[in-house]
mmCIF file of C-alpha atoms in Angstrom:
data_model
loop_
_atom_site.group_PDB
_atom_site.id
_atom_site.type_symbol
_atom_site.label_atom_id
_atom_site.label_comp_id
_atom_site.label_asym_id
_atom_site.label_seq_id
_atom_site.Cartn_x
_atom_site.Cartn_y
_atom_site.Cartn_z
ATOM 1 C CA MET Y 249 -31.452 -151.837 61.818
ATOM 2 C CA SER Y 250 -32.989 -148.004 61.053
ATOM 3 C CA THR Y 251 -32.262 -144.729 63.287
ATOM 4 C CA SER Y 252 -33.925 -144.718 66.282
ATOM 5 C CA GLN Y 253 -36.209 -141.792 66.619
ATOM 6 C CA ARG Y 254 -36.806 -139.511 69.540
ATOM 7 C CA LYS Y 255 -39.520 -137.222 70.278
ATOM 8 C CA LEU Y 256 -38.306 -133.355 70.791
ATOM 9 C CA LEU Y 257 -40.415 -133.707 74.313
ATOM 10 C CA ASP Y 258 -37.916 -136.470 75.696
ATOM 11 C CA VAL Y 259 -34.564 -134.420 74.919
ATOM 12 C CA VAL Y 260 -36.081 -131.523 75.705
ATOM 13 C CA GLU Y 261 -37.663 -129.254 78.363
ATOM 14 C CA VAL Y 262 -39.997 -125.918 76.758
ATOM 15 C CA ARG Y 263 -39.531 -123.607 79.597
ATOM 16 C CA ASN Y 264 -42.207 -121.443 78.489
ATOM 17 C CA ASP Y 265 -42.394 -120.202 82.234
ATOM 18 C CA ARG Y 266 -39.008 -117.929 81.625
ATOM 19 C CA ARG Y 267 -40.409 -115.845 78.889
ATOM 20 C CA TYR Y 268 -41.759 -112.332 79.360
ATOM 21 C CA ASP Y 269 -43.199 -110.423 77.003
ATOM 22 C CA LEU Y 270 -41.639 -106.755 77.948
ATOM 23 C CA PRO Y 271 -43.640 -103.311 77.234
ATOM 24 C CA ARG Y 272 -42.463 -101.216 74.949
ATOM 25 C CA ASP Y 273 -41.604 -98.281 77.298
ATOM 26 C CA ARG Y 274 -39.446 -100.786 79.725
ATOM 27 C CA ALA Y 275 -37.452 -101.831 76.742
ATOM 28 C CA GLN Y 276 -34.193 -99.361 77.622
ATOM 29 C CA LEU Y 277 -32.434 -99.490 74.326
ATOM 30 C CA GLY Y 278 -28.456 -98.829 74.534
ATOM 31 C CA ALA Y 279 -28.227 -99.509 78.585
ATOM 32 C CA GLY Y 280 -28.590 -102.855 80.367
ATOM 33 C CA ARG Y 281 -26.610 -105.684 80.876
ATOM 34 C CA TYR Y 282 -28.674 -108.440 79.793
ATOM 35 C CA THR Y 283 -30.610 -109.009 76.589
ATOM 36 C CA TYR Y 284 -33.977 -108.715 76.067
ATOM 37 C CA ILE Y 285 -35.557 -110.580 72.521
ATOM 38 C CA ASP Y 286 -38.650 -110.317 70.794
ATOM 39 C CA ARG Y 287 -39.550 -110.311 66.910
ATOM 40 C CA VAL Y 288 -40.318 -106.713 66.072
ATOM 41 C CA ARG Y 289 -37.423 -105.042 68.102
ATOM 42 C CA GLY Y 290 -34.807 -107.779 67.588
ATOM 43 C CA ALA Y 291 -32.275 -108.185 70.810
ATOM 44 C CA VAL Y 292 -32.348 -104.839 73.242
ATOM 45 C CA PRO Y 293 -30.774 -104.527 76.011
ATOM 46 C CA VAL Y 294 -32.358 -104.898 79.746
ATOM 47 C CA ASP Y 295 -31.582 -104.648 83.324
ATOM 48 C CA ASP Y 296 -33.158 -107.968 83.921
ATOM 49 C CA TYR Y 297 -33.277 -111.350 82.954
ATOM 50 C CA SER Y 298 -35.395 -114.595 82.905
ATOM 51 C CA PHE Y 299 -32.840 -117.517 81.770
ATOM 52 C CA CYS Y 300 -29.332 -117.906 82.344
ATOM 53 C CA GLY Y 301 -27.771 -120.832 80.674
ATOM 54 C CA ASP Y 302 -27.629 -122.418 76.925
ATOM 55 C CA ALA Y 303 -30.998 -123.094 75.012
ATOM 56 C CA ILE Y 304 -32.785 -122.895 71.534
ATOM 57 C CA LEU Y 305 -34.920 -120.289 70.332
ATOM 58 C CA LEU Y 306 -37.889 -121.281 67.678
ATOM 59 C CA GLY Y 307 -40.605 -118.742 66.847
ATOM 60 C CA THR Y 308 -43.730 -119.553 67.561
ATOM 61 C CA SER Y 309 -44.956 -117.802 64.440
ATOM 62 C CA TYR Y 310 -43.529 -115.779 61.709
ATOM 63 C CA ASP Y 311 -40.413 -117.111 62.290
ATOM 64 C CA VAL Y 312 -40.710 -120.403 62.338
ATOM 65 C CA LYS Y 313 -38.912 -121.585 59.133
ATOM 66 C CA ASN Y 314 -36.038 -120.978 57.787
ATOM 67 C CA ASP Y 315 -35.205 -120.146 53.906
ATOM 68 C CA HIS Y 316 -35.030 -123.986 52.754
ATOM 69 C CA GLY Y 317 -38.297 -125.807 54.787
ATOM 70 C CA GLY Y 318 -36.775 -126.458 58.377
ATOM 71 C CA PHE Y 319 -36.779 -124.552 61.444
ATOM 72 C CA ASN Y 320 -35.565 -121.933 62.215
ATOM 73 C CA ALA Y 321 -34.116 -123.022 65.594
ATOM 74 C CA ARG Y 322 -31.110 -121.280 67.146
ATOM 75 C CA ALA Y 323 -29.078 -121.620 69.949
ATOM 76 C CA ILE Y 324 -28.108 -119.111 72.693
ATOM 77 C CA SER Y 325 -26.108 -118.784 75.622
ATOM 78 C CA GLY Y 326 -25.711 -116.177 79.029
ATOM 79 C CA LYS Y 327 -28.701 -114.145 81.037
ATOM 80 C CA ILE Y 328 -31.336 -113.541 78.700
ATOM 81 C CA LEU Y 329 -35.312 -112.360 78.761
ATOM 82 C CA VAL Y 330 -37.012 -113.873 75.950
ATOM 83 C CA SER Y 331 -40.972 -112.836 75.115
ATOM 84 C CA GLU Y 332 -43.342 -114.899 73.804
ATOM 85 C CA ASP Y 333 -42.881 -114.905 70.641
ATOM 86 C CA TYR Y 334 -40.446 -117.698 70.956
ATOM 87 C CA PHE Y 335 -40.316 -121.035 72.484
ATOM 88 C CA LEU Y 336 -37.352 -121.323 75.108
ATOM 89 C CA ILE Y 337 -36.224 -125.080 74.258
ATOM 90 C CA VAL Y 338 -33.221 -126.848 76.597
ATOM 91 C CA PRO Y 339 -31.799 -129.763 76.264
ATOM 92 C CA ARG Y 340 -32.234 -132.499 79.157
ATOM 93 C CA ASP Y 341 -28.846 -133.029 77.922
ATOM 94 C CA LEU Y 342 -26.649 -130.175 77.223
ATOM 95 C CA SER Y 343 -24.392 -131.762 75.407
ATOM 96 C CA ASN Y 344 -27.069 -132.560 72.664
ATOM 97 C CA LEU Y 345 -27.396 -128.664 72.318
ATOM 98 C CA SER Y 346 -25.697 -128.821 69.063
ATOM 99 C CA TYR Y 347 -27.182 -131.816 67.552
ATOM 100 C CA ILE Y 348 -30.383 -130.724 68.246
ATOM 101 C CA THR Y 349 -30.454 -127.398 66.976
ATOM 102 C CA TRP Y 350 -29.153 -128.256 63.315
ATOM 103 C CA ALA Y 351 -31.258 -131.306 63.339
ATOM 104 C CA LEU Y 352 -34.670 -128.679 64.194
ATOM 105 C CA ARG Y 353 -32.931 -126.615 61.082
ATOM 106 C CA PHE Y 354 -32.584 -129.376 58.565
ATOM 107 C CA LEU Y 355 -36.280 -131.068 59.205
ATOM 108 C CA GLU Y 356 -38.916 -130.330 57.534
ATOM 109 C CA ALA Y 357 -41.294 -128.212 59.043
ATOM 110 C CA GLU Y 358 -44.183 -128.510 57.038
ATOM 111 C CA GLY Y 359 -46.168 -131.248 58.603
ATOM 112 C CA TYR Y 360 -46.033 -129.902 61.989
ATOM 113 C CA LEU Y 361 -47.332 -126.368 61.515
ATOM 114 C CA LEU Y 362 -50.917 -125.003 62.177
ATOM 115 C CA PHE Y 363 -52.954 -124.338 58.684
ATOM 116 C CA ASN Y 364 -53.011 -120.452 58.184
ATOM 117 C CA PRO Y 365 -53.259 -118.819 55.156
ATOM 118 C CA VAL Y 366 -51.020 -115.840 55.804
ATOM 119 C CA ILE Y 367 -48.336 -116.922 58.628
ATOM 120 C CA ASP Y 368 -46.585 -120.001 60.056
ATOM 121 C CA LEU Y 369 -47.478 -120.996 63.576
ATOM 122 C CA ILE Y 370 -47.029 -123.809 65.870
ATOM 123 C CA ASP Y 371 -48.081 -124.537 69.293
ATOM 124 C CA GLU Y 372 -46.780 -125.846 72.540
ATOM 125 C CA SER Y 373 -48.091 -129.146 71.854
ATOM 126 C CA THR Y 374 -47.095 -130.309 68.140
ATOM 127 C CA LEU Y 375 -43.591 -128.549 69.311
ATOM 128 C CA GLU Y 376 -43.247 -131.172 71.571
ATOM 129 C CA GLU Y 377 -44.423 -134.409 69.134
ATOM 130 C CA ILE Y 378 -41.608 -133.595 66.942
ATOM 131 C CA GLU Y 379 -39.588 -136.587 65.871
ATOM 132 C CA LEU Y 380 -36.055 -135.823 65.385
ATOM 133 C CA PRO Y 381 -33.867 -138.785 64.542
ATOM 134 C CA TRP Y 382 -31.122 -140.310 66.861
ATOM 135 C CA PRO Y 383 -28.451 -141.823 65.620
ATOM 136 C CA SER Y 384 -25.451 -142.770 68.071
ATOM 137 C CA GLU Y 385 -23.468 -140.252 68.984
ATOM 138 C CA THR Y 386 -20.356 -140.510 66.556
ATOM 139 C CA VAL Y 387 -23.061 -140.018 63.801
ATOM 140 C CA ARG Y 388 -24.532 -137.023 66.066
ATOM 141 C CA THR Y 389 -21.228 -135.494 66.207
ATOM 142 C CA ALA Y 390 -20.519 -135.930 62.465
ATOM 143 C CA PHE Y 391 -23.542 -134.419 61.934
ATOM 144 C CA CYS Y 392 -22.695 -131.375 63.950
ATOM 145 C CA GLU Y 393 -19.694 -131.066 61.666
ATOM 146 C CA ALA Y 394 -21.250 -131.459 58.632
ATOM 147 C CA SER Y 395 -23.755 -128.992 59.621
ATOM 148 C CA VAL Y 396 -21.218 -126.493 60.800
ATOM 149 C CA GLY Y 397 -19.301 -126.563 57.185
ATOM 150 C CA LEU Y 398 -22.434 -126.229 55.334
ATOM 151 C CA GLU Y 399 -23.145 -122.808 57.347
ATOM 152 C CA ARG Y 400 -19.770 -121.666 57.264
ATOM 153 C CA LEU Y 401 -20.054 -121.555 53.385
ATOM 154 C CA THR Y 402 -23.401 -119.941 53.584
ATOM 155 C CA GLU Y 403 -21.773 -117.227 55.480
ATOM 156 C CA LEU Y 404 -18.859 -116.906 53.336
ATOM 157 C CA ILE Y 405 -21.528 -116.552 50.293
ATOM 158 C CA GLU Y 406 -23.300 -114.622 52.673
ATOM 159 C CA GLY Y 407 -20.617 -111.829 53.376
ATOM 160 C CA LYS Y 408 -19.528 -111.537 49.347
ATOM 161 C CA ILE Y 409 -23.180 -110.340 48.766
ATOM 162 C CA ALA Y 410 -23.068 -107.559 51.466
ATOM 163 C CA LEU Y 411 -19.471 -106.777 50.084
ATOM 164 C CA LEU Y 412 -21.157 -106.146 46.893
ATOM 165 C CA PHE Y 413 -23.670 -104.058 48.085
ATOM 166 C CA GLU Y 414 -21.093 -102.497 49.833
ATOM 167 C CA LEU Y 415 -19.126 -102.086 46.420
ATOM 168 C CA GLY Y 416 -21.992 -100.628 44.815
ATOM 169 C CA ASP Y 417 -23.477 -98.133 46.839
ATOM 170 C CA ALA Y 418 -19.635 -96.569 47.061
ATOM 171 C CA LEU Y 419 -19.839 -96.330 43.460
ATOM 172 C CA PHE Y 420 -23.227 -94.875 43.197
ATOM 173 C CA SER Y 421 -21.896 -92.288 45.876
ATOM 174 C CA GLU Y 422 -19.168 -91.271 44.173
ATOM 175 C CA MET Y 423 -20.184 -91.190 40.936
ATOM 176 C CA THR Y 424 -23.173 -89.062 41.308
ATOM 177 C CA SER Y 425 -21.192 -86.675 43.646
ATOM 178 C CA GLY Y 426 -19.927 -84.270 41.580
ATOM 179 C CA GLY Y 427 -22.707 -84.391 38.838
ATOM 180 C CA VAL Y 428 -26.143 -82.821 38.590
ATOM 181 C CA LEU Y 429 -29.135 -84.158 40.819
ATOM 182 C CA THR Y 430 -32.214 -83.697 40.280
ATOM 183 C CA THR Y 431 -35.492 -84.047 42.350
ATOM 184 C CA THR Y 432 -38.385 -85.405 41.005
ATOM 185 C CA THR Y 433 -40.766 -87.936 42.601
ATOM 186 C CA LEU Y 434 -40.900 -91.506 42.721
ATOM 187 C CA GLY Y 435 -44.075 -91.816 40.841
ATOM 188 C CA GLU Y 436 -42.347 -90.509 37.865
ATOM 189 C CA ALA Y 437 -38.902 -92.104 37.917
ATOM 190 C CA ALA Y 438 -40.762 -95.549 37.964
ATOM 191 C CA SER Y 439 -44.283 -97.269 38.234
ATOM 192 C CA LEU Y 440 -45.272 -98.464 41.601
ATOM 193 C CA ARG Y 441 -47.636 -101.697 42.252
ATOM 194 C CA TYR Y 442 -49.393 -102.008 45.734
ATOM 195 C CA GLY Y 443 -49.517 -105.493 47.229
ATOM 196 C CA GLU Y 444 -53.025 -107.705 47.333
ATOM 197 C CA PRO Y 445 -54.628 -109.846 49.557
ATOM 198 C CA ILE Y 446 -54.290 -113.428 49.275
ATOM 199 C CA GLY Y 447 -56.002 -116.117 50.009
ATOM 200 C CA VAL Y 448 -54.313 -120.320 50.781
ATOM 201 C CA VAL Y 449 -50.407 -119.423 50.728
ATOM 202 C CA GLU Y 450 -49.182 -123.336 49.769
ATOM 203 C CA SER Y 451 -45.430 -122.641 51.268
ATOM 204 C CA ASN Y 452 -44.975 -126.126 49.988
ATOM 205 C CA ILE Y 453 -44.736 -125.360 46.401
ATOM 206 C CA VAL Y 454 -41.494 -125.975 44.984
ATOM 207 C CA ALA Y 455 -41.659 -124.537 41.566
ATOM 208 C CA GLY Y 456 -44.502 -121.568 42.520
ATOM 209 C CA TYR Y 457 -43.880 -117.827 43.168
ATOM 210 C CA PRO Y 458 -42.054 -115.964 46.127
ATOM 211 C CA PHE Y 459 -44.888 -114.484 48.567
ATOM 212 C CA PHE Y 460 -43.665 -111.278 50.294
ATOM 213 C CA THR Y 461 -45.322 -110.814 53.863
ATOM 214 C CA ALA Y 462 -44.262 -107.812 55.941
ATOM 215 C CA SER Y 463 -41.089 -109.797 57.206
ATOM 216 C CA ASP Y 464 -39.859 -111.851 54.194
ATOM 217 C CA ALA Y 465 -40.402 -114.347 51.603
ATOM 218 C CA VAL Y 466 -42.248 -117.062 52.993
ATOM 219 C CA GLY Y 467 -43.619 -119.695 51.070
ATOM 220 C CA LYS Y 468 -44.655 -120.367 47.305
ATOM 221 C CA VAL Y 469 -48.338 -119.461 45.979
ATOM 222 C CA ASP Y 470 -49.402 -120.362 42.596
ATOM 223 C CA GLY Y 471 -49.972 -117.229 40.894
ATOM 224 C CA TYR Y 472 -48.332 -113.633 41.346
ATOM 225 C CA CYS Y 473 -49.517 -109.847 41.601
ATOM 226 C CA VAL Y 474 -46.033 -108.422 40.440
ATOM 227 C CA GLU Y 475 -43.701 -109.024 37.666
ATOM 228 C CA GLY Y 476 -39.953 -109.234 38.041
ATOM 229 C CA PRO Y 477 -37.697 -107.644 38.537
ATOM 230 C CA ALA Y 478 -38.823 -105.294 41.097
ATOM 231 C CA LEU Y 479 -37.965 -103.476 43.955
ATOM 232 C CA ILE Y 480 -39.784 -104.644 47.235
ATOM 233 C CA VAL Y 481 -40.521 -102.150 49.686
ATOM 234 C CA ARG Y 482 -41.496 -102.580 52.789
ATOM 235 C CA LYS Y 483 -41.626 -100.226 56.417
ATOM 236 C CA LYS Y 484 -39.254 -101.072 59.227
ATOM 237 C CA GLY Y 485 -39.984 -99.097 62.367
ATOM 238 C CA ARG Y 486 -39.965 -95.202 60.818
ATOM 239 C CA ASN Y 487 -38.075 -96.023 57.926
ATOM 240 C CA LEU Y 488 -38.567 -97.427 54.524
ATOM 241 C CA GLU Y 489 -36.796 -100.945 53.472
ATOM 242 C CA PHE Y 490 -35.866 -101.495 49.933
ATOM 243 C CA GLY Y 491 -35.136 -105.243 48.653
ATOM 244 C CA TRP Y 492 -35.148 -106.673 45.094
ATOM 245 C CA THR Y 493 -36.516 -109.657 43.466
ATOM 246 C CA ASN Y 494 -35.917 -110.938 39.984
ATOM 247 C CA ALA Y 495 -38.810 -113.159 40.070
ATOM 248 C CA PRO Y 496 -42.483 -112.275 39.697
ATOM 249 C CA SER Y 497 -44.150 -112.493 43.204
ATOM 250 C CA TRP Y 498 -47.343 -111.954 45.323
ATOM 251 C CA LEU Y 499 -47.197 -108.860 47.556
ATOM 252 C CA LEU Y 500 -49.087 -108.674 50.664
ATOM 253 C CA PRO Y 501 -51.131 -105.170 50.847
ATOM 254 C CA GLN Y 502 -48.552 -103.817 53.569
ATOM 255 C CA LEU Y 503 -46.113 -104.031 50.511
ATOM 256 C CA ALA Y 504 -45.141 -102.428 47.326
ATOM 257 C CA ALA Y 505 -43.114 -102.731 44.551
ATOM 258 C CA VAL Y 506 -41.445 -100.472 42.616
ATOM 259 C CA LEU Y 507 -40.930 -101.278 38.887
ATOM 260 C CA PRO Y 508 -38.425 -99.237 37.111
ATOM 261 C CA GLY Y 509 -39.522 -96.773 34.287
ATOM 262 C CA GLY Y 510 -38.922 -93.436 33.011
ATOM 263 C CA SER Y 511 -35.329 -92.382 32.679
ATOM 264 C CA LEU Y 512 -34.014 -94.511 35.525
ATOM 265 C CA GLY Y 513 -32.472 -98.258 34.639
ATOM 266 C CA PRO Y 514 -33.266 -100.738 37.503
ATOM 267 C CA ALA Y 515 -29.988 -100.693 38.759
ATOM 268 C CA THR Y 516 -29.819 -97.162 39.360
ATOM 269 C CA LEU Y 517 -33.231 -96.958 40.576
ATOM 270 C CA PHE Y 518 -32.008 -99.590 42.977
ATOM 271 C CA PHE Y 519 -28.981 -97.890 44.311
ATOM 272 C CA ALA Y 520 -30.369 -94.823 44.313
ATOM 273 C CA LEU Y 521 -33.349 -96.320 46.694
ATOM 274 C CA ARG Y 522 -30.628 -98.071 48.788
ATOM 275 C CA HIS Y 523 -28.393 -94.673 48.981
ATOM 276 C CA GLY Y 524 -31.139 -93.021 50.861
ATOM 277 C CA SER Y 525 -32.108 -90.257 48.377
ATOM 278 C CA VAL Y 526 -35.909 -91.001 49.012
ATOM 279 C CA GLY Y 527 -37.278 -87.979 50.853
ATOM 280 C CA ALA Y 528 -38.993 -89.091 54.228
ATOM 281 C CA ARG Y 529 -42.600 -89.724 55.024
ATOM 282 C CA ARG Y 530 -43.905 -90.753 58.005
ATOM 283 C CA ASP Y 531 -47.104 -91.577 56.548
ATOM 284 C CA TRP Y 532 -46.091 -93.693 53.348
ATOM 285 C CA PHE Y 533 -47.412 -96.665 55.112
ATOM 286 C CA VAL Y 534 -50.027 -95.902 57.581
ATOM 287 C CA LEU Y 535 -52.765 -98.616 56.724
ATOM 288 C CA GLU Y 536 -56.063 -97.543 55.874
ATOM 289 C CA GLU Y 537 -58.584 -100.661 55.734
ATOM 290 C CA GLY Y 538 -55.467 -103.265 55.330
ATOM 291 C CA CYS Y 539 -53.820 -101.154 52.283
ATOM 292 C CA PRO Y 540 -51.011 -98.058 52.266
ATOM 293 C CA THR Y 541 -51.697 -95.316 51.041
ATOM 294 C CA ARG Y 542 -50.973 -93.866 47.826
ATOM 295 C CA LEU Y 543 -48.292 -91.234 49.240
ATOM 296 C CA LEU Y 544 -45.395 -93.150 48.396
ATOM 297 C CA GLU Y 545 -46.006 -92.288 44.787
ATOM 298 C CA GLU Y 546 -45.742 -88.680 46.139
ATOM 299 C CA ALA Y 547 -42.200 -89.215 47.505
ATOM 300 C CA ALA Y 548 -39.185 -87.420 46.747
ATOM 301 C CA VAL Y 549 -36.615 -89.448 45.019
ATOM 302 C CA THR Y 550 -33.125 -87.892 43.941
ATOM 303 C CA VAL Y 551 -31.696 -89.065 40.693
ATOM 304 C CA PRO Y 552 -28.506 -88.635 38.977
ATOM 305 C CA ASP Y 553 -28.749 -86.692 35.359
ATOM 306 C CA PHE Y 554 -29.068 -89.191 32.094
ATOM 307 C CA ALA Y 555 -25.425 -89.670 31.173
ATOM 308 C CA THR Y 556 -24.132 -90.359 35.199
ATOM 309 C CA ALA Y 557 -27.338 -92.801 35.345
ATOM 310 C CA LYS Y 558 -26.680 -94.690 31.857
ATOM 311 C CA ALA Y 559 -23.019 -94.602 32.902
ATOM 312 C CA PHE Y 560 -23.990 -96.376 36.356
ATOM 313 C CA GLU Y 561 -25.944 -98.883 35.017
ATOM 314 C CA ARG Y 562 -23.921 -100.781 32.997
ATOM 315 C CA ILE Y 563 -21.817 -101.280 36.714
ATOM 316 C CA GLY Y 564 -24.863 -101.277 38.805
ATOM 317 C CA GLN Y 565 -25.960 -104.362 36.399
ATOM 318 C CA ASP Y 566 -23.112 -105.947 36.992
ATOM 319 C CA VAL Y 567 -23.054 -105.971 40.519
ATOM 320 C CA LEU Y 568 -26.490 -106.818 40.892
ATOM 321 C CA ALA Y 569 -25.885 -110.003 38.216
ATOM 322 C CA GLU Y 570 -23.130 -111.472 40.338
ATOM 323 C CA VAL Y 571 -25.016 -110.550 43.739
ATOM 324 C CA SER Y 572 -27.707 -113.202 42.349
ATOM 325 C CA LEU Y 573 -25.423 -115.147 41.091
ATOM 326 C CA LEU Y 574 -23.980 -116.022 44.270
ATOM 327 C CA LYS Y 575 -27.267 -115.836 45.703
ATOM 328 C CA ARG Y 576 -27.845 -119.043 43.364
ATOM 329 C CA HIS Y 577 -24.880 -120.936 44.851
ATOM 330 C CA ARG Y 578 -26.429 -120.301 48.267
ATOM 331 C CA ASP Y 579 -29.488 -121.873 47.291
ATOM 332 C CA ARG Y 580 -27.936 -124.658 45.985
ATOM 333 C CA LEU Y 581 -26.178 -125.222 49.197
ATOM 334 C CA ALA Y 582 -29.281 -125.310 51.294
ATOM 335 C CA LEU Y 583 -30.641 -128.014 49.091
ATOM 336 C CA LEU Y 584 -27.978 -130.335 50.840
ATOM 337 C CA TYR Y 585 -29.556 -129.548 54.093
ATOM 338 C CA ALA Y 586 -32.499 -132.118 54.307
ATOM 339 C CA PRO Y 587 -30.923 -134.824 52.292
ATOM 340 C CA LEU Y 588 -27.918 -134.376 55.186
ATOM 341 C CA LEU Y 589 -30.628 -135.388 57.946
ATOM 342 C CA LYS Y 590 -32.054 -138.071 55.573
ATOM 343 C CA ILE Y 591 -28.619 -139.642 55.107
ATOM 344 C CA VAL Y 592 -28.456 -139.437 58.902
ATOM 345 C CA ALA Y 593 -31.635 -141.352 59.641
ATOM 346 C CA ALA Y 594 -30.993 -143.816 56.939
ATOM 347 C CA ASP Y 595 -30.751 -147.590 57.249
#
């Protein structure tokens, strides 16, 4: 006999009456006893709360899917204030909180999403109709334990990746501190390519190209506008955030790709940008009819002399190669998530 199914509404309450959008001028950064959670600001301290207890958060848009195609559900606990960017999901039996969270994270999300060419969306009525495998309590407990094991391995790999980036940053700082530094423009140091509008995003394409929005890679498409490897530049508050893609990718107009060229190799340029040696300009990404201004090309960037850059390039490429290897291991672990849930749901 196959494992029984339960609709999400049968095992949880969706407490949207406990959500509240806090105006920006009321978010008291650095003060307050409680936590306010929204998509843009993350978690910030506030002086009030609308919910107390244990629950599950799931984004209504953008933050809906995780990297392996499941729902990006996460468990929370305490006194919190949640914005309307998220569904606030409360298990009817709190002993099932862990299982419901992990099952949502492993469940294929694509079939429940509303059609949208750019972002992932889900409404409350569809959310309540999600069907979860519901095996015996013993199997549910074993499933959670296995899930925690996979998560810990993933976190370990993520920690090693972070340490490698810290190592690269430290080596770049040390090797360039005593050398000759030259200030030039980013347009002179590298070629730039801006993102382009796109039509339909097929986030279920397996062998396609990564598609990047202002938040992160959100799916796959069957074409690309930027060849890899490249640095991806996005605005984060008043600062710029730099990422890296080895693969050909599609970027939206709000993003730019920095393609290494000139006197700098890709690794040197990558860590130069991470090192913060780019002159600050608030208006780099002022939107004009949906496209960023071209002022990024005029940004001042401080680069090391040729000998230092050449010496660091070898080290930097070794660091980035190890990071790429670890990311492949992390991605292989992600492939185990969906089969694990299928095992639970099997006959």
